[in-house]
C-alpha cells in the first residue's frame, strides 16, 4: 500500500494512472494459455491434447514449452518454436488478429497490445485504440479441432462475433470503471489535501 501512496503522492497522476492500468490489464488477462483464440480455450484445457492435424497427442504440460511437438504448431501457440504456428493477439479495444508464431519475442511489436513480446527483452506499449473499432468480422475464424460436429460448427460461426464482442466490451468496461474509480479517489484526496492546507492557514 505504501508503494501506491508514494507513486500517487510523490509523482504525477499519469504515473499513478499508468501503474494501476497496467495492473488491471494483468489481472483481467485471460487464464487461457498465451496465443490461443478464446474459442480454443476448452480444447487446450484438456489434460491430453491432440494436434489439430490429428498426427499425435501431447500432455498439457508440453503446451508452450518452446519445443515443437506438432507439425502444425498446435502445441506452441505462444512461442516461436513451430514454423507453422499461429499466435493470437487479443488486441482488446482494437482488431484481434493472428500472426505467425515466428514473430513472437522477435524484438518487434506486432500485436497492438504488445502480447507477442512477453519475454521482457523489449517493452511494447499498448497502442490499441480504447473504444476503437470493435466491429470486426470474426466469423472467418473456425476452430480446426476435428471433433466438432457440423451443427456445432455452424452455431459456433454465428456465436463467434457476439462472444468476441462481449469479451472486448467487458475488458473495456473493467478498465473504464477502474479509471473512473482512480480518478474519484485522486480528486477526493486532492480536495482533502486542500482543506487541510486551508485549515492550517486559518489557525495561524
JSON list of C-alpha atoms in Angstrom, two decimals:
[
{"chain": "A", "resi": 1, "resn": "UNK", "atom": "CA", "xyz": [0.00, 0.00, 0.00]},
{"chain": "A", "resi": 2, "resn": "UNK", "atom": "CA", "xyz": [2.92, 2.32, 0.72]},
{"chain": "A", "resi": 3, "resn": "UNK", "atom": "CA", "xyz": [4.15, 1.98, -2.87]},
{"chain": "A", "resi": 4, "resn": "UNK", "atom": "CA", "xyz": [0.80, 3.22, -4.25]},
{"chain": "A", "resi": 5, "resn": "UNK", "atom": "CA", "xyz": [0.79, 6.11, -1.83]},
{"chain": "A", "resi": 6, "resn": "UNK", "atom": "CA", "xyz": [4.34, 7.00, -2.82]},
{"chain": "A", "resi": 7, "resn": "UNK", "atom": "CA", "xyz": [3.52, 6.77, -6.55]},
{"chain": "A", "resi": 8, "resn": "UNK", "atom": "CA", "xyz": [0.36, 8.84, -6.29]},
{"chain": "A", "resi": 9, "resn": "UNK", "atom": "CA", "xyz": [1.70, 11.48, -3.88]},
{"chain": "A", "resi": 10, "resn": "UNK", "atom": "CA", "xyz": [5.30, 11.94, -4.99]},
{"chain": "A", "resi": 11, "resn": "UNK", "atom": "CA", "xyz": [4.70, 11.58, -8.71]},
{"chain": "A", "resi": 12, "resn": "UNK", "atom": "CA", "xyz": [2.12, 12.93, -11.03]},
{"chain": "A", "resi": 13, "resn": "UNK", "atom": "CA", "xyz": [-1.30, 11.50, -11.76]},
{"chain": "A", "resi": 14, "resn": "UNK", "atom": "CA", "xyz": [-0.17, 9.92, -15.09]},
{"chain": "A", "resi": 15, "resn": "UNK", "atom": "CA", "xyz": [2.42, 7.73, -13.33]},
{"chain": "A", "resi": 16, "resn": "UNK", "atom": "CA", "xyz": [-0.16, 6.51, -10.82]},
{"chain": "A", "resi": 17, "resn": "UNK", "atom": "CA", "xyz": [-2.75, 6.01, -13.55]},
{"chain": "A", "resi": 18, "resn": "UNK", "atom": "CA", "xyz": [-0.33, 4.06, -15.76]},
{"chain": "A", "resi": 19, "resn": "UNK", "atom": "CA", "xyz": [0.67, 1.77, -12.88]},
{"chain": "A", "resi": 20, "resn": "UNK", "atom": "CA", "xyz": [-2.93, 1.00, -11.94]},
{"chain": "A", "resi": 21, "resn": "UNK", "atom": "CA", "xyz": [-3.95, 0.45, -15.58]},
{"chain": "A", "resi": 22, "resn": "UNK", "atom": "CA", "xyz": [-1.04, -1.95, -16.08]},
{"chain": "A", "resi": 23, "resn": "UNK", "atom": "CA", "xyz": [-2.03, -3.98, -13.02]},
{"chain": "A", "resi": 24, "resn": "UNK", "atom": "CA", "xyz": [-5.66, -4.09, -14.13]},
{"chain": "A", "resi": 25, "resn": "UNK", "atom": "CA", "xyz": [-4.61, -5.40, -17.53]},
{"chain": "A", "resi": 26, "resn": "UNK", "atom": "CA", "xyz": [-2.56, -8.11, -15.87]},
{"chain": "A", "resi": 27, "resn": "UNK", "atom": "CA", "xyz": [-5.43, -9.13, -13.62]},
{"chain": "A", "resi": 28, "resn": "UNK", "atom": "CA", "xyz": [-8.05, -9.03, -16.37]},
{"chain": "A", "resi": 29, "resn": "UNK", "atom": "CA", "xyz": [-5.98, -11.04, -18.83]},
{"chain": "A", "resi": 30, "resn": "UNK", "atom": "CA", "xyz": [-7.43, -14.40, -19.63]},
{"chain": "A", "resi": 31, "resn": "UNK", "atom": "CA", "xyz": [-6.40, -17.54, -17.82]},
{"chain": "A", "resi": 32, "resn": "UNK", "atom": "CA", "xyz": [-6.15, -19.43, -21.11]},
{"chain": "A", "resi": 33, "resn": "UNK", "atom": "CA", "xyz": [-2.69, -20.26, -22.49]},
{"chain": "A", "resi": 34, "resn": "UNK", "atom": "CA", "xyz": [-0.85, -17.49, -24.29]},
{"chain": "A", "resi": 35, "resn": "UNK", "atom": "CA", "xyz": [-1.50, -17.09, -28.00]},
{"chain": "A", "resi": 36, "resn": "UNK", "atom": "CA", "xyz": [-4.74, -19.04, -28.42]},
{"chain": "A", "resi": 37, "resn": "UNK", "atom": "CA", "xyz": [-8.11, -17.87, -29.69]},
{"chain": "A", "resi": 38, "resn": "UNK", "atom": "CA", "xyz": [-10.80, -17.75, -26.95]},
{"chain": "A", "resi": 39, "resn": "UNK", "atom": "CA", "xyz": [-12.83, -20.40, -28.80]},
{"chain": "A", "resi": 40, "resn": "UNK", "atom": "CA", "xyz": [-9.95, -22.84, -28.42]},
{"chain": "A", "resi": 41, "resn": "UNK", "atom": "CA", "xyz": [-9.66, -22.39, -24.64]},
{"chain": "A", "resi": 42, "resn": "UNK", "atom": "CA", "xyz": [-11.75, -25.52, -23.94]},
{"chain": "A", "resi": 43, "resn": "UNK", "atom": "CA", "xyz": [-9.74, -27.50, -26.46]},
{"chain": "A", "resi": 44, "resn": "UNK", "atom": "CA", "xyz": [-6.48, -26.62, -24.69]},
{"chain": "A", "resi": 45, "resn": "UNK", "atom": "CA", "xyz": [-7.97, -27.19, -21.23]},
{"chain": "A", "resi": 46, "resn": "UNK", "atom": "CA", "xyz": [-7.81, -30.97, -21.59]},
{"chain": "A", "resi": 47, "resn": "UNK", "atom": "CA", "xyz": [-5.02, -32.89, -19.86]},
{"chain": "A", "resi": 48, "resn": "UNK", "atom": "CA", "xyz": [-4.14, -34.69, -23.11]},
{"chain": "A", "resi": 49, "resn": "UNK", "atom": "CA", "xyz": [-4.42, -32.53, -26.22]},
{"chain": "A", "resi": 50, "resn": "UNK", "atom": "CA", "xyz": [-4.50, -33.80, -29.79]},
{"chain": "A", "resi": 51, "resn": "UNK", "atom": "CA", "xyz": [-2.61, -31.97, -32.51]},
{"chain": "A", "resi": 52, "resn": "UNK", "atom": "CA", "xyz": [-5.15, -30.26, -34.75]},
{"chain": "A", "resi": 53, "resn": "UNK", "atom": "CA", "xyz": [-3.77, -32.07, -37.79]},
{"chain": "A", "resi": 54, "resn": "UNK", "atom": "CA", "xyz": [-4.50, -35.38, -36.00]},
{"chain": "A", "resi": 55, "resn": "UNK", "atom": "CA", "xyz": [-0.88, -36.56, -36.18]},
{"chain": "A", "resi": 56, "resn": "UNK", "atom": "CA", "xyz": [-0.36, -37.17, -32.44]},
{"chain": "A", "resi": 57, "resn": "UNK", "atom": "CA", "xyz": [-1.23, -36.07, -28.92]},
{"chain": "A", "resi": 58, "resn": "UNK", "atom": "CA", "xyz": [0.67, -34.27, -26.18]},
{"chain": "A", "resi": 59, "resn": "UNK", "atom": "CA", "xyz": [0.13, -33.55, -22.49]},
{"chain": "A", "resi": 60, "resn": "UNK", "atom": "CA", "xyz": [-0.88, -30.11, -21.24]},
{"chain": "A", "resi": 61, "resn": "UNK", "atom": "CA", "xyz": [2.50, -29.55, -19.56]},
{"chain": "A", "resi": 62, "resn": "UNK", "atom": "CA", "xyz": [4.10, -29.59, -23.04]},
{"chain": "A", "resi": 63, "resn": "UNK", "atom": "CA", "xyz": [1.91, -26.69, -24.20]},
{"chain": "A", "resi": 64, "resn": "UNK", "atom": "CA", "xyz": [4.09, -23.62, -24.91]},
{"chain": "A", "resi": 65, "resn": "UNK", "atom": "CA", "xyz": [7.23, -25.39, -23.68]},
{"chain": "A", "resi": 66, "resn": "UNK", "atom": "CA", "xyz": [9.26, -23.97, -26.59]},
{"chain": "A", "resi": 67, "resn": "UNK", "atom": "CA", "xyz": [9.62, -27.38, -28.27]},
{"chain": "A", "resi": 68, "resn": "UNK", "atom": "CA", "xyz": [7.60, -28.20, -31.38]},
{"chain": "A", "resi": 69, "resn": "UNK", "atom": "CA", "xyz": [5.72, -31.50, -30.87]},
{"chain": "A", "resi": 70, "resn": "UNK", "atom": "CA", "xyz": [3.03, -30.99, -33.55]},
{"chain": "A", "resi": 71, "resn": "UNK", "atom": "CA", "xyz": [3.95, -30.28, -37.16]},
{"chain": "A", "resi": 72, "resn": "UNK", "atom": "CA", "xyz": [1.06, -27.82, -37.42]},
{"chain": "A", "resi": 73, "resn": "UNK", "atom": "CA", "xyz": [2.20, -25.89, -34.31]},
{"chain": "A", "resi": 74, "resn": "UNK", "atom": "CA", "xyz": [-0.84, -26.75, -32.16]},
{"chain": "A", "resi": 75, "resn": "UNK", "atom": "CA", "xyz": [1.32, -27.25, -29.06]},
{"chain": "A", "resi": 76, "resn": "UNK", "atom": "CA", "xyz": [3.19, -23.93, -29.38]},
{"chain": "A", "resi": 77, "resn": "UNK", "atom": "CA", "xyz": [0.66, -21.13, -29.94]},
{"chain": "A", "resi": 78, "resn": "UNK", "atom": "CA", "xyz": [2.55, -18.81, -27.56]},
{"chain": "A", "resi": 79, "resn": "UNK", "atom": "CA", "xyz": [6.15, -19.42, -28.67]},
{"chain": "A", "resi": 80, "resn": "UNK", "atom": "CA", "xyz": [8.15, -19.27, -31.88]},
{"chain": "A", "resi": 81, "resn": "UNK", "atom": "CA", "xyz": [9.19, -22.94, -31.73]},
{"chain": "A", "resi": 82, "resn": "UNK", "atom": "CA", "xyz": [6.98, -24.17, -34.60]},
{"chain": "A", "resi": 83, "resn": "UNK", "atom": "CA", "xyz": [7.34, -22.61, -38.07]},
{"chain": "A", "resi": 84, "resn": "UNK", "atom": "CA", "xyz": [3.69, -23.37, -38.91]},
{"chain": "A", "resi": 85, "resn": "UNK", "atom": "CA", "xyz": [2.30, -21.98, -35.64]},
{"chain": "A", "resi": 86, "resn": "UNK", "atom": "CA", "xyz": [-0.04, -19.02, -35.27]},
{"chain": "A", "resi": 87, "resn": "UNK", "atom": "CA", "xyz": [-0.19, -16.61, -32.32]},
{"chain": "A", "resi": 88, "resn": "UNK", "atom": "CA", "xyz": [-3.50, -14.92, -31.47]},
{"chain": "A", "resi": 89, "resn": "UNK", "atom": "CA", "xyz": [-3.32, -11.24, -30.49]},
{"chain": "A", "resi": 90, "resn": "UNK", "atom": "CA", "xyz": [-6.39, -10.31, -28.42]},
{"chain": "A", "resi": 91, "resn": "UNK", "atom": "CA", "xyz": [-5.84, -6.57, -29.01]},
{"chain": "A", "resi": 92, "resn": "UNK", "atom": "CA", "xyz": [-8.64, -5.53, -26.63]},
{"chain": "A", "resi": 93, "resn": "UNK", "atom": "CA", "xyz": [-10.08, -2.25, -27.90]},
{"chain": "A", "resi": 94, "resn": "UNK", "atom": "CA", "xyz": [-8.92, -2.86, -31.44]},
{"chain": "A", "resi": 95, "resn": "UNK", "atom": "CA", "xyz": [-9.00, -5.65, -34.03]},
{"chain": "A", "resi": 96, "resn": "UNK", "atom": "CA", "xyz": [-7.86, -9.11, -32.86]},
{"chain": "A", "resi": 97, "resn": "UNK", "atom": "CA", "xyz": [-5.56, -10.90, -35.27]},
{"chain": "A", "resi": 98, "resn": "UNK", "atom": "CA", "xyz": [-3.40, -13.95, -35.86]},
{"chain": "A", "resi": 99, "resn": "UNK", "atom": "CA", "xyz": [0.30, -13.51, -36.56]},
{"chain": "A", "resi": 100, "resn": "UNK", "atom": "CA", "xyz": [2.91, -16.10, -37.47]},
{"chain": "A", "resi": 101, "resn": "UNK", "atom": "CA", "xyz": [4.42, -17.51, -34.30]},
{"chain": "A", "resi": 102, "resn": "UNK", "atom": "CA", "xyz": [7.89, -16.76, -35.68]},
{"chain": "A", "resi": 103, "resn": "UNK", "atom": "CA", "xyz": [7.10, -13.15, -34.77]},
{"chain": "A", "resi": 104, "resn": "UNK", "atom": "CA", "xyz": [6.75, -13.97, -31.05]},
{"chain": "A", "resi": 105, "resn": "UNK", "atom": "CA", "xyz": [9.58, -12.45, -28.98]},
{"chain": "A", "resi": 106, "resn": "UNK", "atom": "CA", "xyz": [11.38, -11.24, -32.11]},
{"chain": "A", "resi": 107, "resn": "UNK", "atom": "CA", "xyz": [12.07, -7.77, -30.59]},
{"chain": "A", "resi": 108, "resn": "UNK", "atom": "CA", "xyz": [9.38, -6.16, -32.77]},
{"chain": "A", "resi": 109, "resn": "UNK", "atom": "CA", "xyz": [5.90, -5.26, -31.53]},
{"chain": "A", "resi": 110, "resn": "UNK", "atom": "CA", "xyz": [3.44, -6.94, -33.90]},
{"chain": "A", "resi": 111, "resn": "UNK", "atom": "CA", "xyz": [0.32, -7.00, -31.69]},
{"chain": "A", "resi": 112, "resn": "UNK", "atom": "CA", "xyz": [-1.01, -3.58, -30.72]},
{"chain": "A", "resi": 113, "resn": "UNK", "atom": "CA", "xyz": [-1.42, -4.85, -27.15]},
{"chain": "A", "resi": 114, "resn": "UNK", "atom": "CA", "xyz": [2.23, -5.96, -27.06]},
{"chain": "A", "resi": 115, "resn": "UNK", "atom": "CA", "xyz": [1.31, -9.53, -26.08]},
{"chain": "A", "resi": 116, "resn": "UNK", "atom": "CA", "xyz": [3.68, -11.04, -28.65]},
{"chain": "A", "resi": 117, "resn": "UNK", "atom": "CA", "xyz": [6.73, -9.63, -26.83]},
{"chain": "A", "resi": 118, "resn": "UNK", "atom": "CA", "xyz": [6.22, -11.07, -23.35]},
{"chain": "A", "resi": 119, "resn": "UNK", "atom": "CA", "xyz": [9.79, -12.16, -22.57]},
{"chain": "A", "resi": 120, "resn": "UNK", "atom": "CA", "xyz": [10.74, -8.69, -21.31]},
{"chain": "A", "resi": 121, "resn": "UNK", "atom": "CA", "xyz": [13.56, -8.04, -23.78]},
{"chain": "A", "resi": 122, "resn": "UNK", "atom": "CA", "xyz": [11.56, -5.18, -25.31]},
{"chain": "A", "resi": 123, "resn": "UNK", "atom": "CA", "xyz": [8.76, -3.08, -23.82]},
{"chain": "A", "resi": 124, "resn": "UNK", "atom": "CA", "xyz": [5.80, -2.79, -26.17]},
{"chain": "A", "resi": 125, "resn": "UNK", "atom": "CA", "xyz": [3.31, -0.09, -25.19]},
{"chain": "A", "resi": 126, "resn": "UNK", "atom": "CA", "xyz": [-0.35, -0.91, -25.63]},
{"chain": "A", "resi": 127, "resn": "UNK", "atom": "CA", "xyz": [-1.26, 1.09, -28.73]},
{"chain": "A", "resi": 128, "resn": "UNK", "atom": "CA", "xyz": [-4.71, -0.45, -29.19]},
{"chain": "A", "resi": 129, "resn": "UNK", "atom": "CA", "xyz": [-7.29, 2.29, -29.52]},
{"chain": "A", "resi": 130, "resn": "UNK", "atom": "CA", "xyz": [-9.51, 2.01, -26.48]},
{"chain": "A", "resi": 131, "resn": "UNK", "atom": "CA", "xyz": [-13.13, 2.05, -27.59]},
{"chain": "A", "resi": 132, "resn": "UNK", "atom": "CA", "xyz": [-11.99, 1.93, -31.19]},
{"chain": "A", "resi": 133, "resn": "UNK", "atom": "CA", "xyz": [-13.31, -0.24, -33.97]},
{"chain": "A", "resi": 134, "resn": "UNK", "atom": "CA", "xyz": [-14.81, -3.19, -32.14]},
{"chain": "A", "resi": 135, "resn": "UNK", "atom": "CA", "xyz": [-16.99, -4.14, -35.09]},
{"chain": "A", "resi": 136, "resn": "UNK", "atom": "CA", "xyz": [-14.82, -6.69, -36.81]},
{"chain": "A", "resi": 137, "resn": "UNK", "atom": "CA", "xyz": [-15.54, -9.89, -38.63]},
{"chain": "A", "resi": 138, "resn": "UNK", "atom": "CA", "xyz": [-14.71, -12.98, -36.64]},
{"chain": "A", "resi": 139, "resn": "UNK", "atom": "CA", "xyz": [-16.92, -15.43, -38.43]},
{"chain": "A", "resi": 140, "resn": "UNK", "atom": "CA", "xyz": [-13.96, -16.22, -40.69]},
{"chain": "A", "resi": 141, "resn": "UNK", "atom": "CA", "xyz": [-12.22, -17.93, -37.77]},
{"chain": "A", "resi": 142, "resn": "UNK", "atom": "CA", "xyz": [-13.27, -21.51, -37.17]},
{"chain": "A", "resi": 143, "resn": "UNK", "atom": "CA", "xyz": [-11.54, -23.71, -34.65]},
{"chain": "A", "resi": 144, "resn": "UNK", "atom": "CA", "xyz": [-9.88, -26.52, -36.56]},
{"chain": "A", "resi": 145, "resn": "UNK", "atom": "CA", "xyz": [-10.50, -29.16, -33.94]},
{"chain": "A", "resi": 146, "resn": "UNK", "atom": "CA", "xyz": [-11.56, -32.32, -35.69]},
{"chain": "A", "resi": 147, "resn": "UNK", "atom": "CA", "xyz": [-14.03, -33.47, -33.02]},
{"chain": "A", "resi": 148, "resn": "UNK", "atom": "CA", "xyz": [-16.62, -30.73, -33.66]},
{"chain": "A", "resi": 149, "resn": "UNK", "atom": "CA", "xyz": [-19.85, -31.74, -35.37]},
{"chain": "A", "resi": 150, "resn": "UNK", "atom": "CA", "xyz": [-21.05, -29.76, -38.35]},
{"chain": "A", "resi": 151, "resn": "UNK", "atom": "CA", "xyz": [-24.10, -28.39, -36.49]},
{"chain": "A", "resi": 152, "resn": "UNK", "atom": "CA", "xyz": [-21.91, -27.16, -33.65]},
{"chain": "A", "resi": 153, "resn": "UNK", "atom": "CA", "xyz": [-19.60, -25.63, -36.26]},
{"chain": "A", "resi": 154, "resn": "UNK", "atom": "CA", "xyz": [-22.48, -23.65, -37.76]},
{"chain": "A", "resi": 155, "resn": "UNK", "atom": "CA", "xyz": [-23.64, -22.48, -34.31]},
{"chain": "A", "resi": 156, "resn": "UNK", "atom": "CA", "xyz": [-20.08, -21.54, -33.43]},
{"chain": "A", "resi": 157, "resn": "UNK", "atom": "CA", "xyz": [-19.68, -19.40, -36.57]},
{"chain": "A", "resi": 158, "resn": "UNK", "atom": "CA", "xyz": [-22.75, -17.40, -35.61]},
{"chain": "A", "resi": 159, "resn": "UNK", "atom": "CA", "xyz": [-21.76, -17.07, -31.95]},
{"chain": "A", "resi": 160, "resn": "UNK", "atom": "CA", "xyz": [-18.12, -16.07, -32.51]},
{"chain": "A", "resi": 161, "resn": "UNK", "atom": "CA", "xyz": [-18.78, -12.42, -33.31]},
{"chain": "A", "resi": 162, "resn": "UNK", "atom": "CA", "xyz": [-21.07, -11.95, -30.33]},
{"chain": "A", "resi": 163, "resn": "UNK", "atom": "CA", "xyz": [-18.70, -13.75, -27.92]},
{"chain": "A", "resi": 164, "resn": "UNK", "atom": "CA", "xyz": [-15.65, -11.76, -29.02]},
{"chain": "A", "resi": 165, "resn": "UNK", "atom": "CA", "xyz": [-17.62, -8.51, -28.88]},
{"chain": "A", "resi": 166, "resn": "UNK", "atom": "CA", "xyz": [-18.84, -9.27, -25.36]},
{"chain": "A", "resi": 167, "resn": "UNK", "atom": "CA", "xyz": [-15.30, -10.16, -24.24]},
{"chain": "A", "resi": 168, "resn": "UNK", "atom": "CA", "xyz": [-13.88, -6.97, -25.75]},
{"chain": "A", "resi": 169, "resn": "UNK", "atom": "CA", "xyz": [-16.57, -4.79, -24.19]},
{"chain": "A", "resi": 170, "resn": "UNK", "atom": "CA", "xyz": [-16.14, -6.48, -20.80]},
{"chain": "A", "resi": 171, "resn": "UNK", "atom": "CA", "xyz": [-12.43, -5.67, -20.86]},
{"chain": "A", "resi": 172, "resn": "UNK", "atom": "CA", "xyz": [-13.14, -2.07, -21.84]},
{"chain": "A", "resi": 173, "resn": "UNK", "atom": "CA", "xyz": [-15.80, -1.76, -19.13]},
{"chain": "A", "resi": 174, "resn": "UNK", "atom": "CA", "xyz": [-13.43, -3.01, -16.42]},
{"chain": "A", "resi": 175, "resn": "UNK", "atom": "CA", "xyz": [-10.68, -0.62, -17.47]},
{"chain": "A", "resi": 176, "resn": "UNK", "atom": "CA", "xyz": [-13.10, 2.31, -17.69]},
{"chain": "A", "resi": 177, "resn": "UNK", "atom": "CA", "xyz": [-14.57, 1.60, -14.25]},
{"chain": "A", "resi": 178, "resn": "UNK", "atom": "CA", "xyz": [-11.10, 1.35, -12.76]},
{"chain": "A", "resi": 179, "resn": "UNK", "atom": "CA", "xyz": [-10.04, 4.62, -14.38]},
{"chain": "A", "resi": 180, "resn": "UNK", "atom": "CA", "xyz": [-13.14, 6.43, -13.07]},
{"chain": "A", "resi": 181, "resn": "UNK", "atom": "CA", "xyz": [-12.64, 4.98, -9.58]},
{"chain": "A", "resi": 182, "resn": "UNK", "atom": "CA", "xyz": [-8.98, 6.01, -9.57]},
{"chain": "A", "resi": 183, "resn": "UNK", "atom": "CA", "xyz": [-9.93, 9.49, -10.77]},
{"chain": "A", "resi": 184, "resn": "UNK", "atom": "CA", "xyz": [-12.52, 9.85, -8.00]},
{"chain": "A", "resi": 185, "resn": "UNK", "atom": "CA", "xyz": [-10.05, 8.72, -5.35]},
{"chain": "A", "resi": 186, "resn": "UNK", "atom": "CA", "xyz": [-7.44, 11.19, -6.55]},
{"chain": "A", "resi": 187, "resn": "UNK", "atom": "CA", "xyz": [-9.97, 14.07, -6.68]},
{"chain": "A", "resi": 188, "resn": "UNK", "atom": "CA", "xyz": [-11.16, 13.31, -3.13]},
{"chain": "A", "resi": 189, "resn": "UNK", "atom": "CA", "xyz": [-7.55, 13.10, -1.96]},
{"chain": "A", "resi": 190, "resn": "UNK", "atom": "CA", "xyz": [-6.75, 16.43, -3.63]},
{"chain": "A", "resi": 191, "resn": "UNK", "atom": "CA", "xyz": [-9.80, 18.10, -2.05]},
{"chain": "A", "resi": 192, "resn": "UNK", "atom": "CA", "xyz": [-8.90, 16.71, 1.37]},
{"chain": "A", "resi": 193, "resn": "UNK", "atom": "CA", "xyz": [-5.31, 17.90, 0.95]},
{"chain": "A", "resi": 194, "resn": "UNK", "atom": "CA", "xyz": [-6.51, 21.42, 0.04]},
{"chain": "A", "resi": 195, "resn": "UNK", "atom": "CA", "xyz": [-8.86, 21.53, 3.04]},
{"chain": "A", "resi": 196, "resn": "UNK", "atom": "CA", "xyz": [-6.07, 20.52, 5.41]},
{"chain": "A", "resi": 197, "resn": "UNK", "atom": "CA", "xyz": [-3.80, 23.25, 4.00]},
{"chain": "A", "resi": 198, "resn": "UNK", "atom": "CA", "xyz": [-6.62, 25.78, 4.26]},
{"chain": "A", "resi": 199, "resn": "UNK", "atom": "CA", "xyz": [-7.29, 24.88, 7.92]},
{"chain": "A", "resi": 200, "resn": "UNK", "atom": "CA", "xyz": [-3.59, 25.19, 8.75]},
{"chain": "A", "resi": 201, "resn": "UNK", "atom": "CA", "xyz": [-3.53, 28.70, 7.24]},
{"chain": "A", "resi": 202, "resn": "UNK", "atom": "CA", "xyz": [-6.62, 29.80, 9.19]},
{"chain": "A", "resi": 203, "resn": "UNK", "atom": "CA", "xyz": [-5.16, 28.58, 12.51]},
{"chain": "A", "resi": 204, "resn": "UNK", "atom": "CA", "xyz": [-2.03, 30.71, 12.14]}
]
